[in-house]
Amino acid sequence: MDYLNFEDAISPVITAMVGGRPVRRVPAKSQSIRMSAIGAIGHTFEGGTVHVWGTGCSVWKNPSAPPERRVAFSAPPHGEMVLHATSGPVAERLMSNGGPGPGLYGDPAWLLPHFYRPRIRKKWKLGVVLHLSELMDRSFEARPLSAFLRYVIPPELQDDVRLITTVTPLGVPSLRGKLDEMLACERIVSMTMHGLLVAEAYGIPSLYFSPHSEPRGLGRLDLDPDGPTDLRVIDFYLGLGRRSAPAYFQDRGLPTNWRDVMDAVDRAGDAARMDAGRLIEAFPYGAKPLKAPSGKTIWDHPIIKNLVLQHDVAELRRLDQEATERAAYREVPGATVSKKVQREPAAPAAPPAAEKVAAAAAAPPPGSPQLDTLLRMNADRMSVPLSWAATTRENPHANLGDTLSALVVAGMAGVTVRRAGFDQNIERMVAVGTIGHNQRNGILHFWGTGVDAERNPVDPFVRGYVRPANTEFHVHAMRGPNSARTFRAAGIDVPEIYGDPVWMLPRFWPMKDVEKTHDLGVILHITEMEDRTPEAQVKESLRRYAIPEAFRNRIRLINTHCPATVEGMKAKVAEIVSCRAIVSTSLHGLIISETYGIPCAWFATYGDGEGRMLELANPEHQIDHRMRDFYMGVERSTLSSYCLDRSKLTDWKAVLDWVHGTWRPLSYDDRPLIRAFPVPLAVSPETPAWPLPPAIVDSIEY
């Protein structure tokens, strides 16, 4: 990620402050002896021995999965958890499998005031800390989802109420800045546990800002681990010895009376207490608390300043595997290894310089199916294996619609992509293109892919789709319902999520400055060109593409082949956008036109030269199956088409009149397609503009 979540990233900081040693990060799944601190991450650990110090835990092994697929968590038998302290009694019970525990509860972030207690002028009367799930995006200013009216601040309170996000820029100084932002508030209400914890630790009056509507306003929070409230908050308060806790209840969909909130915080007056000394004494490797350098703060200590908080997860896993192999190699043959774990482990040595790339942090936060997918796909480097119709030695030039698959996937994932064969026995993604019927072997993740129902990957002489053997299908979205129907008929589960990923282009390339130079762009299919080069001309036998002198400067024939570079693709898209209207025999010529709001129509290859609104659901209407699939997927019932046999001359004025007279913009909501993306997103569905980092997309072999 290109940001920190304050709640997670404070873990290596406080671990280093209390332990007095450099800290390095290891994966949650490892054979090593390691420790964990801040975060509800106990359910993520596998293998080795984990020394737990103030850590929380979910009741589910896979809390991000749909409810019907969740698996109850129990401490893994093949590893061992040594509990020194937990976030609360619920986490203790889960990680000890109901057995005895240390009975010491508390989150290590509570110790921050022991190291840093600045004099900060109060800027705001109330700080409101939002949970990540309530945010529109991962920007550094709190931007709540538009439906959450409770976060609307009226103009007269703009200088009094501060919305705070835990999203923090990379780097230790930014974590200090986020903490200072909270400390500059006279009061705090928070949806996050660490917003409450910081307030309690520093003595700032605070309340949990419950999203539940009953009871309205100030009330008591029932600390029921099986109830609807965030288990992390429940466990935190239970660990403080409480049976209930004050809270302010406010429905997210209704405006908030902020003056009443501030009054409620003042009236609640229920300050928490925790034995910080016992938590320090419980530090697994023997506490050696740091002291601030003379005349400076603890944040200026070299051990804290040198913490690295962003990691290449694949590299992290590789280093951990190498360390495991080195340890196994060093063992004496025939020696008996005791499985008994000592309560006080030896202090680990500081990491060698070469290993500082895997620097300090707690175990990763609970994973998601998307993250698990990405990690499984990567043995040695972080990239997305993707099947697409890539360039070859024989055909080194890119075909725009196919090649955009790699660019869109890389841009949305925030990591580069690498080529994966259509029959390669690996786990991979399949996105843009009518290529679903070509895929076999391995584990396949389909996202916005099309299928030719008449073809299959098993036997080219058999008409119709046949499901291949030795292939595992995970369909996240398809291009349209016809492709979905083909897969479902083969026994493959397909969700009701449709769309073509090329639709995302304007988020990466807005093209608002492109000048309109032609009245009509005519986008040709690759089969209509003399060869597969950017300079290729249309085949002479196709008379309908002849341009008379009167239209010479008004009509642009567009070849979808382009240089296999980001610049080449962008220039080709700009060529399409420079036209005021489009007719196309290429599906992606139409999709690009639709997504940029350019009036367009399918240039059907039959007929005598007439415009027709073809009914997509009517099998009697002759429509290219790719167009039928896409437009039905975006809930259109008809397809605007200009029908003309390619051997006949075109009445270009009639074409222009038809396109402008019949086209209507698509009202397609692409957010379900974005949320169905199979690997972790680096972008937000709610954000209209997405970055396209050159370091990610320029390295792709298109």
XYZ file of C-alpha atoms in Angstrom:
702
model
C 0.000 0.000 0.000
C 1.099 3.596 -0.462
C -0.254 4.638 2.932
C -0.235 3.490 6.561
C -3.171 2.664 8.775
C -2.253 4.346 12.067
C -3.851 1.540 14.081
C -1.603 -1.114 12.520
C 1.575 0.869 11.931
C 1.925 2.011 15.551
C 2.703 -1.643 16.468
C 6.398 -1.701 15.404
C 6.864 1.787 16.856
C 5.711 0.907 20.381
C 7.460 -2.488 20.166
C 10.762 -0.748 19.435
C 10.157 1.883 22.141
C 9.524 -0.736 24.835
C 11.980 -3.367 23.634
C 14.789 -0.908 22.970
C 15.951 -2.899 19.950
C 15.617 -2.772 16.169
C 12.540 -4.618 14.965
C 12.027 -6.486 11.731
C 8.886 -7.833 10.192
C 8.181 -11.485 9.431
C 5.056 -12.961 7.816
C 2.079 -14.124 9.841
C 2.582 -17.570 8.342
C 6.119 -18.642 9.165
C 8.143 -21.354 10.883
C 10.070 -18.770 12.889
C 9.937 -17.784 16.548
C 8.413 -14.324 16.569
C 6.196 -11.945 18.513
C 3.012 -10.023 17.812
C 1.733 -6.831 19.381
C -0.968 -4.383 18.282
C -3.849 -5.495 16.084
C -6.663 -8.051 15.963
C -4.385 -10.444 14.084
C -4.137 -13.527 16.278
C -6.269 -15.573 13.894
C -3.791 -15.012 11.032
C -0.810 -16.852 12.532
C 0.316 -20.244 11.282
C 3.471 -22.206 12.020
C 6.393 -21.601 14.359
C 5.958 -19.996 17.749
C 4.296 -16.642 18.311
C 4.842 -14.702 21.546
C 1.694 -12.653 21.975
C 1.879 -9.229 23.662
C -1.381 -7.288 23.703
C -2.726 -8.769 20.493
C -6.392 -9.167 19.587
C -8.093 -11.928 17.630
C -11.182 -12.567 15.508
C -13.603 -15.372 16.230
C -13.254 -16.251 12.539
C -10.267 -17.713 10.747
C -11.341 -15.810 7.631
C -13.366 -12.782 8.828
C -13.326 -11.118 5.387
C -15.142 -14.022 3.733
C -18.909 -13.937 3.114
C -20.823 -15.006 6.262
C -21.781 -18.383 4.836
C -18.112 -19.236 4.145
C -16.565 -18.177 7.451
C -14.715 -20.745 9.539
C -14.515 -20.493 13.322
C -11.007 -19.745 14.595
C -9.109 -22.049 16.921
C -5.431 -21.765 17.783
C -3.478 -23.885 15.244
C -2.169 -27.191 16.603
C 0.920 -27.210 14.355
C 2.322 -24.023 15.896
C 2.230 -22.588 19.360
C 1.068 -19.305 20.841
C 2.727 -18.162 24.036
C 0.462 -15.596 25.656
C 2.152 -12.798 27.633
C -0.770 -10.359 27.355
C -3.814 -10.011 25.108
C -6.040 -7.113 24.114
C -8.796 -8.506 26.308
C -10.361 -11.665 27.711
C -12.089 -12.630 24.469
C -8.779 -12.682 22.577
C -7.194 -14.625 25.443
C -9.931 -17.273 25.339
C -9.627 -17.649 21.566
C -5.839 -17.871 21.374
C -5.560 -20.234 24.344
C -8.344 -22.466 22.991
C -10.230 -21.876 26.234
C -7.295 -22.910 28.399
C -5.601 -20.822 31.109
C -4.017 -17.529 30.092
C -1.930 -14.842 31.752
C -4.971 -12.777 32.704
C -3.165 -9.608 31.640
C -5.076 -7.380 29.258
C -4.218 -4.216 27.397
C -3.211 -2.811 24.033
C 0.471 -1.688 23.881
C -0.577 1.640 22.323
C -1.665 2.521 25.858
C 2.055 2.986 26.623
C 2.531 5.894 24.193
C 2.316 8.583 26.933
C 5.260 6.929 28.722
C 7.446 7.899 25.761
C 5.752 10.941 24.249
C 3.704 13.522 26.095
C 3.926 16.779 24.111
C 2.396 20.132 24.917
C 0.006 20.625 22.024
C -2.399 23.525 21.685
C -5.980 22.370 21.373
C -7.256 23.282 17.881
C -10.649 21.571 17.841
C -13.431 21.128 20.328
C -14.213 17.651 19.004
C -12.240 15.080 17.027
C -14.234 12.407 15.171
C -12.154 9.343 14.243
C -13.628 7.358 11.334
C -13.173 3.681 10.574
C -11.557 2.768 7.226
C -14.808 1.148 6.091
C -16.590 4.518 6.375
C -14.252 6.315 3.971
C -14.835 7.126 0.329
C -11.144 6.547 -0.469
C -7.715 6.286 1.116
C -6.831 9.965 0.870
C -5.128 11.641 3.821
C -8.111 13.894 4.509
C -11.155 12.196 5.994
C -13.736 11.826 3.197
C -16.769 9.877 4.508
C -19.006 7.940 2.148
C -21.687 10.287 0.858
C -24.507 8.197 2.340
C -23.126 8.671 5.866
C -24.943 11.904 6.733
C -23.885 11.729 10.359
C -20.459 13.037 9.343
C -21.761 16.230 7.715
C -20.347 19.259 9.552
C -22.471 22.434 9.291
C -20.616 25.632 8.299
C -20.858 27.185 11.751
C -18.965 24.207 13.272
C -16.288 23.744 10.607
C -13.619 25.188 12.924
C -14.794 23.200 15.938
C -15.322 19.639 14.688
C -12.458 17.749 13.036
C -13.008 14.555 11.024
C -9.945 12.331 11.446
C -8.888 9.381 9.315
C -6.393 6.740 10.380
C -5.034 6.756 6.817
C -1.530 8.160 7.209
C 1.293 8.990 4.767
C 4.246 6.609 4.749
C 6.931 7.257 7.316
C 7.479 7.548 11.054
C 7.049 11.373 11.081
C 3.551 10.923 9.668
C 2.575 8.605 12.519
C 3.681 11.254 14.983
C 1.671 13.829 13.020
C -1.451 11.657 13.168
C -1.051 11.224 16.928
C -0.579 14.993 17.324
C -3.772 15.568 15.323
C -5.734 13.494 17.833
C -4.022 15.172 20.793
C -5.059 18.603 19.460
C -8.720 17.746 20.174
C -10.467 18.659 23.419
C -12.776 15.657 23.080
C -12.895 12.570 20.866
C -15.611 10.277 19.569
C -14.391 7.328 17.561
C -15.516 4.345 15.510
C -12.025 2.833 15.821
C -10.622 1.152 18.908
C -7.322 3.029 18.706
C -9.040 6.385 18.465
C -10.636 5.539 21.801
C -7.410 4.096 23.199
C -5.303 7.169 22.357
C -7.927 9.378 23.973
C -8.129 7.224 27.107
C -4.348 6.915 27.439
C -3.830 10.693 27.188
C -6.814 11.570 29.334
C -8.918 13.115 26.564
C -12.674 12.787 27.295
C -14.059 10.331 24.737
C -16.959 8.140 23.687
C -17.443 5.266 21.299
C -19.403 6.668 18.309
C -21.788 3.780 17.762
C -23.449 3.517 14.315
C -26.527 1.892 15.831
C -29.656 3.984 16.043
C -30.922 2.737 19.426
C -30.740 4.236 21.946
C -30.358 7.621 20.248
C -27.703 9.874 21.787
C -25.812 9.145 24.994
C -26.290 5.628 26.320
C -24.531 2.528 27.634
C -22.844 0.028 25.342
C -23.587 -3.588 26.182
C -20.235 -5.411 26.121
C -21.555 -8.594 24.530
C -18.880 -10.391 22.423
C -21.663 -11.962 20.361
C -23.466 -8.641 19.811
C -23.374 -6.280 16.815
C -20.570 -3.986 18.076
C -16.988 -4.307 16.774
C -15.379 -7.105 18.799
C -12.134 -5.131 19.088
C -13.952 -2.348 20.960
C -15.814 -4.851 23.162
C -12.600 -6.709 24.045
C -10.797 -3.421 24.799
C -13.427 -2.346 27.331
C -13.736 -5.844 28.830
C -9.972 -5.834 29.307
C -10.357 -2.655 31.363
C -12.668 -4.550 33.711
C -15.877 -2.905 32.593
C -19.286 -4.502 32.272
C -20.639 -1.706 30.076
C -19.242 1.467 28.549
C -20.668 4.890 27.711
C -21.288 5.506 24.022
C -23.015 7.956 21.711
C -25.496 6.209 19.403
C -26.033 7.870 16.032
C -27.433 6.322 12.842
C -25.005 6.831 9.959
C -27.797 7.916 7.634
C -29.004 10.802 9.821
C -27.407 14.200 10.561
C -25.647 14.579 13.913
C -26.333 17.193 16.589
C -22.652 17.934 17.241
C -23.314 20.210 20.210
C -25.243 17.384 21.842
C -22.316 15.031 21.141
C -19.862 17.380 22.862
C -22.214 17.791 25.785
C -22.569 14.005 26.043
C -18.778 13.517 26.120
C -18.537 16.062 28.937
C -21.354 14.404 30.896
C -20.116 10.816 30.485
C -16.990 11.306 32.670
C -15.917 7.655 32.735
C -12.118 7.716 32.496
C -10.355 4.355 32.125
C -7.394 3.008 34.092
C -4.838 0.362 33.143
C -1.708 -0.997 34.837
C 0.843 0.069 32.239
C 3.743 -1.151 34.373
C 2.560 -4.771 34.232
C 2.216 -4.573 30.455
C 5.820 -3.344 30.137
C 7.032 -6.113 32.445
C 5.255 -8.668 30.247
C 7.242 -7.701 27.147
C 8.346 -11.087 25.728
C 12.023 -10.275 25.129
C 12.784 -8.302 28.262
C 11.864 -4.620 28.199
C 14.620 -2.053 27.698
C 12.617 1.145 27.147
C 14.158 3.789 24.912
C 14.845 7.309 26.095
C 14.510 10.379 23.917
C 17.820 11.891 22.728
C 18.869 14.987 24.655
C 16.777 17.993 23.674
C 14.642 15.912 21.271
C 11.618 13.601 21.334
C 11.442 9.828 21.251
C 10.547 10.090 17.557
C 14.104 11.319 16.908
C 15.712 8.179 18.377
C 17.684 6.349 15.630
C 15.876 3.056 16.270
C 12.506 4.758 15.714
C 13.639 6.965 12.818
C 15.048 3.961 10.945
C 11.886 1.871 11.049
C 10.725 0.937 7.539
C 6.974 0.630 7.337
C 6.303 -0.472 3.750
C 7.181 -3.913 2.481
C 7.152 -6.043 -0.643
C 5.133 -8.940 0.756
C 6.542 -11.458 -1.723
C 10.083 -10.432 -0.801
C 9.155 -10.692 2.868
C 7.977 -14.250 2.351
C 11.096 -15.128 0.363
C 13.435 -13.835 3.069
C 11.503 -15.729 5.716
C 11.705 -18.942 3.681
C 15.452 -18.491 3.235
C 15.863 -17.950 6.981
C 13.894 -21.136 7.673
C 16.049 -23.106 5.223
C 19.259 -21.712 6.728
C 18.100 -22.701 10.214
C 17.290 -26.226 9.052
C 20.684 -26.503 7.346
C 22.505 -25.513 10.548
C 20.845 -28.239 12.650
C 23.074 -31.155 13.620
C 22.008 -34.420 11.912
C 20.444 -36.845 14.350
C 19.927 -34.213 17.047
C 16.693 -34.272 18.997
C 14.808 -30.992 18.881
C 12.663 -30.235 21.911
C 9.179 -28.908 21.150
C 8.865 -27.340 24.601
C 8.669 -23.551 24.343
C 10.360 -21.431 26.979
C 8.276 -18.713 28.582
C 11.128 -16.179 28.254
C 12.660 -16.457 24.769
C 16.175 -15.286 24.114
C 16.330 -11.777 22.702
C 16.707 -11.933 18.917
C 19.741 -10.342 17.369
C 19.335 -7.189 15.336
C 18.729 -8.030 11.678
C 21.671 -7.977 9.237
C 21.765 -4.956 6.954
C 20.765 -7.089 3.984
C 17.521 -8.038 5.733
C 16.429 -4.520 6.614
C 14.245 -4.520 3.516
C 11.874 -6.615 5.670
C 11.751 -4.007 8.398
C 9.648 -3.438 11.473
C 5.962 -3.997 11.640
C 3.426 -6.209 13.278
C 2.064 -9.252 11.521
C -0.170 -8.150 8.630
C -3.780 -7.318 9.438
C -6.380 -9.992 8.745
C -6.186 -11.074 5.127
C -8.846 -11.000 2.460
C -9.651 -13.492 -0.290
C -8.205 -10.981 -2.773
C -4.918 -10.715 -0.870
C -4.691 -14.475 -0.463
C -5.163 -14.809 -4.206
C -2.391 -12.326 -4.985
C 0.045 -13.991 -2.587
C -0.624 -17.467 -3.986
C 0.115 -16.178 -7.460
C 3.595 -14.960 -6.513
C 6.537 -17.174 -5.754
C 9.365 -14.673 -6.087
C 8.086 -11.217 -7.076
C 4.936 -9.208 -6.618
C 3.000 -9.084 -9.875
C -0.293 -10.340 -11.247
C -0.076 -13.282 -13.668
C -2.564 -12.398 -16.393
C -3.715 -14.150 -19.530
C -4.321 -11.775 -22.424
C -3.772 -11.699 -26.180
C -0.264 -10.282 -25.929
C 2.193 -9.400 -28.672
C 4.453 -12.043 -30.210
C 7.609 -12.049 -32.321
C 5.471 -12.601 -35.380
C 3.002 -9.864 -34.358
C 4.948 -7.326 -32.258
C 2.302 -4.600 -32.480
C -0.445 -4.330 -29.883
C -4.131 -4.691 -30.641
C -5.674 -1.999 -28.459
C -8.606 -3.892 -26.938
C -6.471 -6.877 -25.951
C -3.498 -4.944 -24.619
C -5.554 -2.619 -22.437
C -6.272 -5.654 -20.267
C -2.738 -5.569 -18.848
C -2.764 -1.809 -18.341
C -6.125 -1.690 -16.543
C -5.353 -4.661 -14.272
C -1.936 -3.267 -13.314
C -3.339 0.183 -12.647
C -6.109 -1.141 -10.423
C -3.892 -3.596 -8.559
C -1.079 -1.122 -8.025
C 1.471 -3.758 -9.073
C 2.744 -4.767 -12.471
C 1.456 -7.773 -14.425
C 3.261 -10.620 -16.104
C 2.161 -12.803 -18.999
C 0.486 -16.119 -18.252
C -0.229 -18.674 -20.947
C -3.773 -19.651 -21.846
C -3.004 -23.247 -20.800
C -0.282 -22.646 -18.205
C -0.723 -24.750 -15.071
C -0.615 -21.830 -12.595
C -3.030 -19.581 -10.739
C -3.794 -16.525 -12.868
C -6.239 -13.806 -13.831
C -8.201 -13.582 -17.069
C -9.723 -10.197 -17.872
C -10.402 -8.309 -21.136
C -11.219 -10.167 -24.328
C -13.286 -12.998 -25.755
C -10.744 -15.473 -24.417
C -12.595 -17.375 -21.693
C -13.192 -20.373 -23.933
C -9.428 -20.658 -24.592
C -8.414 -21.082 -20.953
C -7.491 -24.364 -19.335
C -5.233 -25.796 -16.587
C -4.397 -24.133 -13.302
C -6.574 -21.902 -11.147
C -8.418 -19.260 -13.152
C -9.815 -15.953 -11.869
C -12.177 -14.478 -14.479
C -12.964 -10.765 -14.259
C -14.939 -9.124 -17.074
C -14.012 -11.830 -19.593
C -16.027 -12.834 -22.655
C -16.692 -16.342 -23.966
C -17.487 -17.674 -27.448
C -20.189 -20.250 -26.795
C -19.293 -22.132 -29.981
C -15.664 -22.803 -29.055
C -13.822 -24.681 -26.316
C -10.281 -25.381 -25.065
C -10.574 -29.163 -25.298
C -11.252 -30.091 -28.937
C -11.408 -27.541 -31.800
C -13.531 -29.960 -33.828
C -16.287 -30.021 -31.205
C -18.806 -27.202 -31.479
C -19.837 -25.668 -28.175
C -18.089 -24.997 -24.896
C -16.622 -27.958 -23.023
C -15.262 -27.520 -19.504
C -11.586 -28.563 -19.379
C -10.161 -31.002 -16.848
C -7.473 -30.061 -14.293
C -8.861 -26.537 -14.138
C -10.309 -24.666 -11.159
C -12.700 -21.819 -11.954
C -13.234 -18.706 -9.832
C -15.512 -16.302 -11.664
C -15.662 -12.826 -10.138
C -17.423 -11.106 -13.056
C -18.115 -11.745 -16.734
C -18.489 -9.387 -19.680
C -22.164 -10.120 -20.019
C -25.000 -12.581 -19.351
C -24.413 -14.647 -22.496
C -20.855 -15.464 -21.452
C -22.181 -16.214 -17.977
C -24.851 -18.528 -19.394
C -22.215 -20.520 -21.292
C -20.164 -21.071 -18.148
C -23.201 -21.871 -16.004
C -24.294 -24.514 -18.492
C -20.901 -26.148 -17.896
C -21.477 -26.204 -14.140
C -19.364 -23.128 -13.331
C -20.672 -20.679 -10.735
C -20.970 -17.118 -12.071
C -22.170 -14.084 -10.065
C -24.580 -11.518 -11.512
C -21.781 -8.982 -12.085
C -21.159 -7.847 -15.658
C -18.978 -5.367 -17.490
C -15.824 -4.918 -19.539
C -12.749 -3.583 -17.674
C -11.897 -1.250 -20.579
C -14.768 0.851 -19.235
C -12.306 2.099 -16.555
C -10.108 3.994 -19.044
C -11.385 7.540 -18.313
C -10.397 7.107 -14.671
C -6.781 6.664 -15.789
C -6.844 8.867 -18.893
C -9.587 11.544 -18.667
C -8.719 12.883 -22.155
C -10.508 16.157 -21.391
C -7.938 18.194 -23.334
C -8.161 16.170 -26.565
C -9.298 18.395 -29.451
C -12.155 17.206 -31.647
C -10.760 17.060 -35.194
C -13.105 14.733 -37.122
C -16.858 14.408 -37.441
C -16.730 10.620 -37.613
C -14.264 7.936 -36.608
C -14.609 4.537 -38.265
C -12.965 1.827 -36.183
C -12.063 -1.288 -38.091
C -11.727 -4.836 -36.837
C -8.262 -6.392 -37.181
C -9.628 -8.837 -39.788
C -10.455 -5.888 -42.074
C -6.845 -4.676 -42.282
C -4.223 -5.708 -44.832
C -1.829 -6.751 -42.080
C -1.285 -6.407 -38.340
C 0.724 -3.197 -38.180
C -0.187 0.336 -37.105
C 0.400 1.515 -40.691
C -1.838 -1.115 -42.312
C -4.574 0.053 -44.674
C -8.055 -1.356 -44.994
C -8.439 -4.208 -47.486
C -9.266 -2.892 -50.969
C -12.184 -5.278 -51.407
C -14.079 -3.625 -48.563
C -15.706 -0.826 -50.596
C -17.790 0.597 -47.771
C -14.662 2.189 -46.287
C -14.004 4.346 -49.339
C -14.066 8.029 -48.357
C -15.253 10.476 -51.048
C -13.478 13.811 -51.429
C -16.294 15.749 -49.734
C -15.679 13.798 -46.515
C -11.890 13.458 -46.786
C -11.180 15.761 -43.833
C -14.234 14.808 -41.816
C -13.901 11.036 -41.528
C -11.034 9.158 -39.896
C -10.426 5.434 -40.467
C -8.943 4.029 -37.268
C -6.733 0.956 -37.126
C -6.698 -0.561 -33.619
C -3.077 -1.713 -33.930
C -0.574 0.479 -32.122
C 2.960 0.355 -30.660
C 3.134 -1.978 -27.662
C 3.804 0.854 -25.224
C 1.735 2.917 -22.820
C 2.327 5.964 -25.014
C 1.181 4.051 -28.087
C -2.034 2.912 -26.440
C -2.787 6.337 -25.018
C -2.262 7.923 -28.427
C -4.650 5.429 -30.019
C -7.330 6.159 -27.407
C -6.817 9.880 -28.007
C -7.302 9.260 -31.741
C -10.722 7.760 -30.977
C -11.622 10.542 -28.543
C -10.754 13.169 -31.166
C -13.859 12.122 -33.136
C -17.321 13.590 -32.565
C -19.020 10.303 -33.444
C -17.951 6.680 -33.974
C -19.073 3.643 -35.931
C -17.170 0.452 -35.247
C -16.939 -3.201 -36.132
C -14.636 -3.616 -33.122
C -16.284 -4.227 -29.730
C -13.697 -2.186 -27.875
C -14.090 0.635 -30.337
C -17.682 0.852 -29.081
C -16.780 0.397 -25.397
C -14.161 3.156 -25.556
C -16.650 5.418 -27.327
C -19.377 4.695 -24.771
C -17.169 5.213 -21.723
C -15.904 8.571 -23.072
C -19.445 9.657 -23.949
C -18.944 9.680 -27.745
C -22.097 9.021 -29.838
C -21.572 5.657 -31.536
C -23.182 2.729 -33.349
C -22.232 -0.774 -34.408
C -21.211 -0.872 -38.085
C -22.943 -4.155 -38.981
C -21.459 -6.053 -41.928
C -24.753 -6.846 -43.697
C -27.584 -4.827 -45.209
C -28.069 -2.199 -47.885
C -27.306 0.880 -45.811
C -29.972 1.424 -43.196
C -29.980 2.322 -39.525
C -31.705 -0.191 -37.265
C -32.349 -0.553 -33.552
C -31.693 -4.269 -33.121
C -33.312 -6.092 -30.195
C -30.564 -7.708 -28.140
C -32.823 -10.408 -26.686
C -34.203 -11.367 -30.122
C -32.172 -14.282 -31.577
C -33.624 -13.509 -35.009
C -31.727 -10.219 -35.096
C -28.248 -10.758 -36.483
C -25.862 -9.246 -33.918
C -22.198 -10.009 -33.238
C -22.221 -12.147 -30.077
C -19.617 -9.899 -28.416
C -21.768 -6.776 -28.830
C -24.876 -8.647 -27.698
C -23.051 -9.879 -24.591
C -21.619 -6.510 -23.531
C -24.709 -4.385 -24.136
C -27.033 -6.854 -22.398
C -24.590 -6.799 -19.466
C -25.017 -3.037 -19.110
C -28.810 -3.506 -19.248
C -29.506 -2.228 -22.735
C -32.377 -3.813 -24.643
C -31.463 -2.551 -28.142
C -28.282 -1.899 -30.103
C -28.020 1.091 -32.415
C -26.629 -0.313 -35.671
C -25.910 0.925 -39.164
C -26.206 -2.104 -41.456
C -24.227 -2.190 -44.711
C -22.544 -4.974 -46.619
C -18.808 -4.290 -46.852
C -18.875 -4.605 -50.625
C -21.164 -1.561 -50.993
C -20.409 2.164 -50.871
C -21.434 4.137 -47.793
C -23.710 7.167 -47.534
C -21.648 8.899 -44.842
C -24.197 11.660 -44.234
C -26.814 9.018 -43.492
C -24.410 7.331 -41.079
C -23.777 10.570 -39.204
C -27.473 11.400 -39.056
C -28.272 7.944 -37.712
C -25.605 7.975 -34.987
C -26.457 11.425 -33.676
C -30.176 10.776 -33.921
C -30.256 7.503 -31.968
C -27.371 7.397 -29.503
C -28.112 7.695 -25.800
C -25.433 7.603 -23.068
C -25.067 4.422 -21.053
C -26.017 4.665 -17.380
C -23.727 1.882 -16.179
C -22.612 1.610 -12.533
C -19.106 0.154 -12.642
C -18.666 -0.097 -8.854
C -19.794 -3.756 -8.543
C -17.282 -4.699 -11.245
C -14.513 -2.791 -9.451
C -15.342 -4.357 -6.098
C -15.265 -7.811 -7.716
C -11.589 -7.326 -8.677
C -9.871 -10.612 -7.682
C -6.769 -9.105 -5.990
C -6.424 -6.168 -3.565
C -7.378 -2.822 -5.053
C -4.964 0.114 -5.093
C -7.841 2.402 -6.116
C -11.274 3.301 -4.785
C -14.537 2.612 -6.676
C -15.789 5.990 -5.467
C -12.891 8.044 -6.869
C -13.338 9.408 -10.415
C -9.590 9.758 -11.172
C -7.008 7.009 -10.649
C -3.214 7.295 -10.873
C -1.316 5.213 -13.401
C 2.241 4.978 -12.027
C 4.819 4.692 -14.845
C 6.955 2.360 -12.717
C 4.100 -0.157 -12.786
C 2.745 0.050 -16.339
C 5.931 0.852 -18.270
C 7.582 -2.400 -17.194
C 4.914 -4.641 -18.736
C 5.794 -6.656 -21.832
C 2.600 -5.874 -23.715
